[in-house]
CSV table of C-alpha atoms in Angstrom, one decimal:
chain,number,residue,atom,x,y,z
A,1,MET,CA,0.0,-0.1,0.0
A,2,GLN,CA,1.2,3.6,-0.6
A,3,LEU,CA,1.8,6.0,2.0
A,4,GLY,CA,2.6,10.1,2.1
A,5,MET,CA,4.3,10.9,5.7
A,6,ILE,CA,4.8,14.4,6.7
A,7,GLY,CA,7.2,14.6,9.6
A,8,LEU,CA,10.5,12.2,9.6
A,9,GLY,CA,11.0,12.7,14.0
A,10,ARG,CA,11.8,10.2,16.3
A,11,MET,CA,8.9,8.6,15.1
A,12,GLY,CA,7.7,9.9,11.7
A,13,GLY,CA,10.9,7.7,10.3
A,14,ASN,CA,11.0,5.3,11.8
A,15,ILE,CA,7.1,4.3,11.2
A,16,VAL,CA,8.0,4.9,7.1
A,17,ARG,CA,11.3,2.8,7.7
A,18,ARG,CA,8.7,-0.5,9.4
A,19,LEU,CA,6.5,0.0,6.4
A,20,LEU,CA,9.5,-0.2,4.0
A,21,GLY,CA,10.9,-3.1,5.4
A,22,SER,CA,6.6,-4.9,5.2
A,23,GLY,CA,6.9,-4.3,1.3
A,24,HIS,CA,4.7,-0.7,1.5
A,25,HIS,CA,5.5,2.4,-0.2
A,26,ALA,CA,6.1,5.8,1.4
A,27,VAL,CA,6.4,9.3,-0.6
A,28,VAL,CA,7.9,11.9,2.5
A,29,TYR,CA,7.8,15.2,3.2
A,30,ASP,CA,10.0,17.2,6.0
A,31,LYS,CA,11.1,20.9,6.3
A,32,ASP,CA,14.4,18.9,6.3
A,33,PRO,CA,15.9,17.9,3.7
A,34,GLN,CA,18.2,15.9,5.3
A,35,ALA,CA,16.1,13.9,6.9
A,36,VAL,CA,13.6,13.2,3.4
A,37,ALA,CA,17.5,12.4,1.5
A,38,ALA,CA,18.4,9.9,4.3
A,39,LEU,CA,15.1,8.0,3.8
A,40,VAL,CA,15.0,7.7,-0.2
A,41,SER,CA,18.1,5.8,0.5
A,42,GLU,CA,17.0,3.9,2.2
A,43,GLY,CA,13.9,3.2,-0.5
A,44,ALA,CA,11.2,6.2,-0.3
A,45,GLN,CA,10.1,8.5,-2.8
A,46,GLY,CA,10.8,12.4,-1.5
A,47,ALA,CA,8.9,15.1,-2.0
A,48,ALA,CA,10.2,19.1,-1.6
A,49,SER,CA,6.9,20.1,-0.4
A,50,LEU,CA,3.2,18.9,0.4
A,51,GLU,CA,2.1,20.0,-3.1
A,52,GLN,CA,4.7,17.5,-5.2
A,53,LEU,CA,4.0,15.0,-2.4
A,54,VAL,CA,-0.2,14.8,-2.6
A,55,GLN,CA,0.9,15.4,-6.4
A,56,GLN,CA,3.6,11.4,-6.3
A,57,LEU,CA,0.7,9.9,-4.2
A,58,THR,CA,-2.2,8.1,-6.6
A,59,PRO,CA,-5.5,8.5,-5.3
A,60,PRO,CA,-7.5,7.3,-3.5
A,61,ARG,CA,-4.2,9.0,-1.2
A,62,ALA,CA,-3.3,8.9,2.1
A,63,VAL,CA,-1.4,11.3,4.3
A,64,TRP,CA,-0.2,10.6,7.5
A,65,VAL,CA,1.0,13.6,9.2
A,66,MET,CA,3.1,13.5,12.7
A,67,LEU,CA,4.4,16.6,13.6
A,68,PRO,CA,4.0,18.5,16.6
A,69,ALA,CA,0.7,18.7,17.8
A,70,GLY,CA,-0.2,21.8,18.3
A,71,ALA,CA,-0.1,25.2,15.5
A,72,ILE,CA,2.3,23.1,13.2
A,73,THR,CA,-0.2,20.6,12.5
A,74,GLU,CA,-3.2,22.7,12.9
A,75,THR,CA,-1.6,24.5,9.2
A,76,THR,CA,-0.4,21.1,8.3
A,77,ILE,CA,-3.7,20.5,8.0
A,78,GLU,CA,-5.3,23.1,7.1
A,79,GLN,CA,-3.2,22.9,3.4
A,80,LEU,CA,-3.8,19.2,2.7
A,81,GLY,CA,-7.4,20.0,3.1
A,82,GLN,CA,-6.8,22.2,0.1
A,83,LEU,CA,-4.7,19.7,-1.8
A,84,LEU,CA,-6.1,16.5,-1.3
A,85,SER,CA,-9.1,15.4,-2.9
A,86,PRO,CA,-12.3,13.4,-2.3
A,87,ASP,CA,-12.3,9.7,-1.0
A,88,ASP,CA,-8.9,11.2,0.2
A,89,VAL,CA,-7.8,10.1,4.0
A,90,VAL,CA,-5.6,12.6,6.6
A,91,ILE,CA,-4.6,10.4,9.4
A,92,ASP,CA,-3.0,12.5,12.9
A,93,GLY,CA,-0.8,10.4,14.2
A,94,GLY,CA,0.7,12.9,16.9
A,95,ASN,CA,-0.6,13.5,20.0
A,96,SER,CA,-2.6,16.3,19.1
A,97,PHE,CA,-6.5,16.9,21.4
A,98,TRP,CA,-9.3,14.7,20.7
A,99,GLN,CA,-12.1,18.1,20.5
A,100,ASP,CA,-9.2,19.8,17.8
A,101,ASP,CA,-10.0,15.7,16.2
A,102,ILE,CA,-13.6,16.7,15.8
A,103,ARG,CA,-13.6,19.6,14.2
A,104,ARG,CA,-11.2,18.7,11.5
A,105,ALA,CA,-12.6,16.0,10.6
A,106,ALA,CA,-15.8,18.6,9.9
A,107,ALA,CA,-14.5,21.2,8.2
A,108,LEU,CA,-12.2,17.8,5.8
A,109,ALA,CA,-15.4,16.3,5.4
A,110,GLU,CA,-17.5,19.2,4.2
A,111,ARG,CA,-14.5,18.7,1.4
A,112,GLY,CA,-15.2,15.2,1.2
A,113,ILE,CA,-12.0,14.3,2.6
A,114,GLY,CA,-11.5,11.5,5.4
A,115,TYR,CA,-9.6,11.7,8.7
A,116,VAL,CA,-8.7,9.4,11.3
A,117,ASP,CA,-6.7,10.0,14.0
A,118,VAL,CA,-4.1,7.2,15.6
A,119,GLY,CA,-2.5,7.9,18.7
A,120,THR,CA,1.1,6.0,18.5
A,121,SER,CA,3.1,4.7,21.4
A,122,GLY,CA,5.9,3.1,20.7
A,123,GLY,CA,8.1,6.1,21.3
A,124,VAL,CA,12.3,5.6,19.4
A,125,TRP,CA,11.8,1.8,20.1
A,126,GLY,CA,9.5,1.8,17.4
A,127,LEU,CA,10.7,0.5,14.6
A,128,GLN,CA,12.3,-2.8,16.8
A,129,ARG,CA,9.4,-3.4,19.0
A,130,GLY,CA,6.5,-1.8,16.7
A,131,TYR,CA,3.4,0.4,17.2
A,132,CYS,CA,0.8,0.5,19.4
A,133,MET,CA,-2.2,1.9,18.5
A,134,MET,CA,-5.1,3.4,19.1
A,135,ILE,CA,-7.7,4.8,15.9
A,136,GLY,CA,-10.5,6.8,15.8
A,137,GLY,CA,-12.7,7.1,12.6
A,138,PRO,CA,-14.9,6.2,10.1
A,139,LYS,CA,-14.9,1.3,10.3
A,140,PRO,CA,-14.4,1.7,6.4
A,141,LEU,CA,-11.8,4.1,6.6
A,142,VAL,CA,-10.0,2.4,9.7
A,143,ASP,CA,-10.3,-0.7,7.6
A,144,ARG,CA,-8.6,1.0,4.3
A,145,LEU,CA,-6.0,1.4,6.3
A,146,ASP,CA,-5.8,-2.2,7.8
A,147,PRO,CA,-1.9,-2.6,5.9
A,148,ILE,CA,-0.6,0.0,7.4
A,149,PHE,CA,-2.1,-0.9,10.8
A,150,ALA,CA,-0.3,-4.5,10.7
A,151,ALA,CA,2.2,-3.4,9.2
A,152,LEU,CA,3.6,-1.6,12.1
A,153,ALA,CA,2.0,-2.9,15.2
A,154,PRO,CA,4.7,-5.2,17.1
A,155,GLY,CA,2.3,-8.6,16.6
A,156,ARG,CA,1.6,-10.9,19.5
A,157,GLY,CA,5.1,-12.0,20.2
A,158,GLU,CA,4.8,-13.5,23.5
A,159,ILE,CA,2.4,-12.2,25.4
A,160,ALA,CA,0.1,-14.8,26.1
A,161,ALA,CA,-3.2,-14.9,25.5
A,162,THR,CA,-6.3,-13.4,27.7
A,163,PRO,CA,-8.2,-16.0,28.7
A,164,GLU,CA,-12.1,-16.0,27.0
A,165,ARG,CA,-11.4,-13.3,24.6
A,166,ASP,CA,-13.1,-15.6,21.8
A,167,GLY,CA,-15.3,-13.7,19.5
A,168,ARG,CA,-13.5,-10.1,19.9
A,169,ASP,CA,-11.6,-7.7,17.5
A,170,PRO,CA,-8.3,-9.8,16.6
A,171,ARG,CA,-6.7,-6.9,15.7
A,172,VAL,CA,-6.5,-6.4,19.6
A,173,GLU,CA,-3.9,-8.8,19.7
A,174,GLN,CA,-1.6,-8.0,17.5
A,175,GLY,CA,-1.2,-4.0,18.9
A,176,PHE,CA,-3.6,-1.5,17.0
A,177,LEU,CA,-7.3,-1.4,18.2
A,178,HIS,CA,-10.6,0.4,16.2
A,179,ALA,CA,-11.3,2.7,19.4
A,180,GLY,CA,-14.3,4.0,17.9
A,181,PRO,CA,-15.6,7.1,15.9
A,182,VAL,CA,-12.6,10.5,15.2
A,183,GLY,CA,-11.1,11.5,18.3
A,184,ALA,CA,-11.6,8.5,20.2
A,185,GLY,CA,-7.8,7.0,19.6
A,186,HIS,CA,-6.9,10.0,20.8
A,187,PHE,CA,-8.8,10.3,23.6
A,188,VAL,CA,-7.9,6.9,24.6
A,189,LYS,CA,-4.2,7.7,24.1
A,190,MET,CA,-4.6,10.7,26.1
A,191,VAL,CA,-5.4,8.0,29.1
A,192,HIS,CA,-2.5,5.6,28.3
A,193,ASN,CA,-0.1,8.6,28.6
A,194,GLY,CA,-1.8,10.1,31.8
A,195,ILE,CA,-1.7,6.5,33.5
A,196,GLU,CA,2.2,6.3,32.4
A,197,TYR,CA,2.7,9.7,34.7
A,198,GLY,CA,1.3,7.7,37.1
A,199,LEU,CA,3.4,4.9,36.6
A,200,MET,CA,6.3,6.9,36.3
A,201,GLN,CA,6.0,8.7,39.4
A,202,ALA,CA,5.1,5.9,41.4
A,203,TYR,CA,8.4,4.4,40.2
A,204,ALA,CA,10.5,7.5,40.8
A,205,GLU,CA,9.4,7.9,44.3
A,206,GLY,CA,10.6,4.4,45.2
A,207,PHE,CA,13.6,5.1,44.3
A,208,ASP,CA,14.3,7.6,45.6
A,209,ILE,CA,13.0,6.3,48.8
A,210,LEU,CA,16.0,3.5,48.4
A,211,LYS,CA,18.2,5.9,47.3
A,212,ASN,CA,17.9,7.4,50.9
A,213,ALA,CA,17.9,4.6,53.1
A,214,ASN,CA,21.4,5.4,53.8
A,215,ALA,CA,20.4,9.3,54.7
A,216,PRO,CA,22.4,10.6,58.0
A,217,THR,CA,19.4,11.6,59.3
A,218,LEU,CA,18.5,8.2,60.1
A,219,ARG,CA,19.3,6.1,63.3
A,220,GLU,CA,23.3,4.0,62.1
A,221,ALA,CA,20.8,0.5,62.8
A,222,HIS,CA,18.1,2.1,60.5
A,223,ARG,CA,20.3,3.1,57.9
A,224,PHE,CA,20.4,0.6,55.0
A,225,ASP,CA,23.2,1.1,52.0
A,226,PHE,CA,21.2,0.0,48.4
A,227,ASP,CA,22.9,-1.1,45.5
A,228,LEU,CA,19.9,-0.2,43.0
A,229,ALA,CA,21.1,-0.4,39.9
A,230,ASP,CA,21.1,-4.8,41.2
A,231,ILE,CA,17.2,-3.5,42.7
A,232,ALA,CA,15.7,-2.6,40.1
A,233,GLU,CA,17.7,-5.7,37.5
A,234,VAL,CA,15.8,-7.7,40.6
A,235,TRP,CA,12.7,-6.5,40.0
A,236,ARG,CA,12.9,-6.8,36.4
A,237,ARG,CA,12.5,-10.9,37.4
A,238,GLY,CA,9.2,-12.6,38.4
A,239,SER,CA,7.9,-9.6,40.8
A,240,VAL,CA,4.4,-8.6,40.2
A,241,ILE,CA,5.8,-4.4,38.7
A,242,PRO,CA,8.4,-5.1,36.1
A,243,SER,CA,7.3,-3.3,33.0
A,244,TRP,CA,9.2,-1.3,29.8
A,245,LEU,CA,9.5,1.3,32.4
A,246,LEU,CA,11.5,-0.7,35.0
A,247,ASP,CA,13.8,-1.8,32.1
A,248,LEU,CA,14.2,1.2,31.0
A,249,ILE,CA,15.2,2.8,35.1
A,250,ALA,CA,17.6,-0.4,35.5
A,251,ALA,CA,19.4,0.0,31.9
A,252,ALA,CA,19.8,3.9,32.9
A,253,LEU,CA,21.6,2.3,36.6
A,254,ALA,CA,23.5,0.2,35.3
A,255,ARG,CA,24.8,2.7,33.6
A,256,ASN,CA,25.6,5.4,36.2
A,257,GLY,CA,24.0,4.6,39.6
A,258,THR,CA,23.3,7.9,40.6
A,259,LEU,CA,22.3,9.4,36.9
A,260,ASP,CA,24.5,12.2,37.4
A,261,GLY,CA,24.3,13.3,33.4
A,262,TYR,CA,20.3,14.1,34.6
A,263,SER,CA,18.7,17.7,36.3
A,264,GLY,CA,15.6,15.9,37.0
A,265,PHE,CA,14.3,19.1,35.5
A,266,VAL,CA,10.7,17.5,33.8
A,267,GLU,CA,8.8,18.2,30.9
A,268,ASP,CA,4.6,17.0,30.2
A,269,SER,CA,4.0,17.3,26.7
A,270,GLY,CA,0.2,18.1,27.2
A,271,GLU,CA,-1.8,14.6,27.4
A,272,GLY,CA,-1.5,14.8,31.0
A,273,ARG,CA,-3.3,17.8,31.5
A,274,TRP,CA,-5.8,16.9,29.3
A,275,THR,CA,-6.7,13.6,31.7
A,276,ILE,CA,-7.2,15.5,34.7
A,277,ASN,CA,-9.1,17.8,32.3
A,278,ALA,CA,-11.3,14.6,30.9
A,279,ALA,CA,-11.4,13.5,35.1
A,280,ILE,CA,-12.8,17.0,35.8
A,281,ASP,CA,-14.8,16.3,33.4
A,282,GLU,CA,-16.3,13.4,34.0
A,283,ALA,CA,-16.2,13.9,38.2
A,284,VAL,CA,-14.1,10.7,38.2
A,285,PRO,CA,-11.7,11.4,41.4
A,286,ALA,CA,-8.1,11.0,39.5
A,287,GLU,CA,-5.4,11.5,42.7
A,288,VAL,CA,-2.6,9.8,41.7
A,289,LEU,CA,-2.9,11.0,38.0
A,290,THR,CA,-2.9,14.8,39.2
A,291,ALA,CA,-0.3,13.8,41.6
A,292,ALA,CA,2.1,13.3,39.4
A,293,LEU,CA,1.5,16.1,37.0
A,294,PHE,CA,1.8,18.9,39.6
A,295,ALA,CA,4.9,16.7,40.4
A,296,ARG,CA,5.8,17.1,37.1
A,297,PHE,CA,5.4,21.1,38.3
A,298,ARG,CA,7.8,21.1,41.2
A,299,SER,CA,10.6,19.3,38.9
A,300,ARG,CA,11.1,22.8,37.3
A,301,ARG,CA,12.1,24.8,40.8
A,302,GLU,CA,13.2,21.7,42.8
A,303,HIS,CA,14.8,18.4,42.1
A,304,THR,CA,15.4,15.3,43.3
A,305,PHE,CA,16.8,12.2,42.9
A,306,ALA,CA,12.8,10.5,41.9
A,307,GLU,CA,12.9,12.9,38.8
A,308,LYS,CA,16.1,11.6,38.2
A,309,ILE,CA,14.7,8.4,37.4
A,310,LEU,CA,11.5,10.4,35.2
A,311,SER,CA,14.1,12.1,33.0
A,312,ALA,CA,15.7,8.9,32.3
A,313,MET,CA,12.8,6.9,31.1
A,314,ARG,CA,11.5,9.6,29.1
A,315,GLU,CA,14.9,9.7,27.6
A,316,GLY,CA,14.5,6.1,27.5
A,317,PHE,CA,11.8,4.9,25.7
A,318,GLY,CA,10.7,8.7,23.5
A,319,GLY,CA,14.9,10.9,23.2
A,320,HIS,CA,13.5,13.0,25.2
A,321,LYS,CA,15.8,15.6,25.8
A,322,GLU,CA,16.0,18.0,28.6
A,323,PRO,CA,15.7,21.3,27.4
A,324,SER,CA,19.5,23.7,27.8
A,325,GLN,CA,17.4,26.9,29.5
A,326,HIS,CA,14.2,25.6,31.7
A,327,PRO,CA,11.3,28.0,31.2
A,328,ASP,CA,9.4,29.6,34.1
A,329,PRO,CA,7.0,27.1,35.3
A,330,ALA,CA,4.2,29.3,36.5
A,331,GLN,CA,3.7,30.2,32.5
A,332,GLN,CA,3.9,26.4,31.7
A,333,ALA,CA,0.7,25.6,33.8
A,334,GLY,CA,-1.4,27.8,31.7
A,335,PRO,CA,-4.8,27.2,31.3
A,336,ALA,CA,-7.2,25.0,32.2
A,337,LYS,CA,-8.1,23.1,29.1
A,338,LEU,CA,-4.5,23.6,27.3
A,339,LYS,CA,-3.1,23.0,24.1
A,340,PRO,CA,-0.1,20.5,24.4
A,341,LYS,CA,3.7,21.8,24.3
A,342,GLU,CA,5.3,20.7,21.0
A,343,ASP,CA,6.3,17.7,22.0
A,344,PRO,CA,5.7,14.7,19.1
A,345,VAL,CA,5.8,11.5,21.9
């Protein structure tokens, strides 16, 4: 199948590579010509502009936008609305706000252009591991794109089958889900990332407690000098709290047990805030997820070992680098209904 890809950053480029490896064809565009050239050398077809990308695709076209959520995605989709034809489809695979999806889909529908939102999880490891996808859109469009999603998904792998799933959509066990109409995919991904905040915070606080078990303020008989790298490693093997996040912690601590290369300044990309907004709208208590979000705000004023653990995990799964200049957290908090910062994973 042929796909146009706009945005060849940490995830977009590897999505194209995974598709090429499965025999699909890709026409690619990025504002960085070197990113385009790199993928052309690997078998993709390059474009120097959005117009050229659309011209090189065979109708009915499918164009995947993989850009940071916010103004750049908005502008790109508006431009595509002017360039594409009826029966073409725009796929937004970034971390857009789900209500923006509903508005964009309605605007494109006036021109007969389809819209599908794909919450995409997998970070910088997606090329090897595959991408877990949560998809929103009309069933005929989602079914039409099934070969693309199947190629990107991780597949069943070695994960044991869940009992009593007979008769359910088998694609879910491959790692991709048609969650519902437009907006549903990004809503599910939003909550996924909110949960991610809570899980990361739990690990971070736990390791901070372990690190400070040897604090001089404690009675000498009550002090423990733990090897955090070994604790992380043993928890990976047979405990009830293993996860990919714990794998990343174990790897980071094995490299540097004090995590000296991390400041502990922890960004948030928007989805955690939107998850809390949704909880407020639904009157659902979300104490853990809210506390995890506010811990990230606090990290921008004072840094603990827990925040270094968070930074190590974010770099591990998403390639997120700490900013060289740390903005004022009061300015980052923003209004209650906040659009995300431009962070693509």
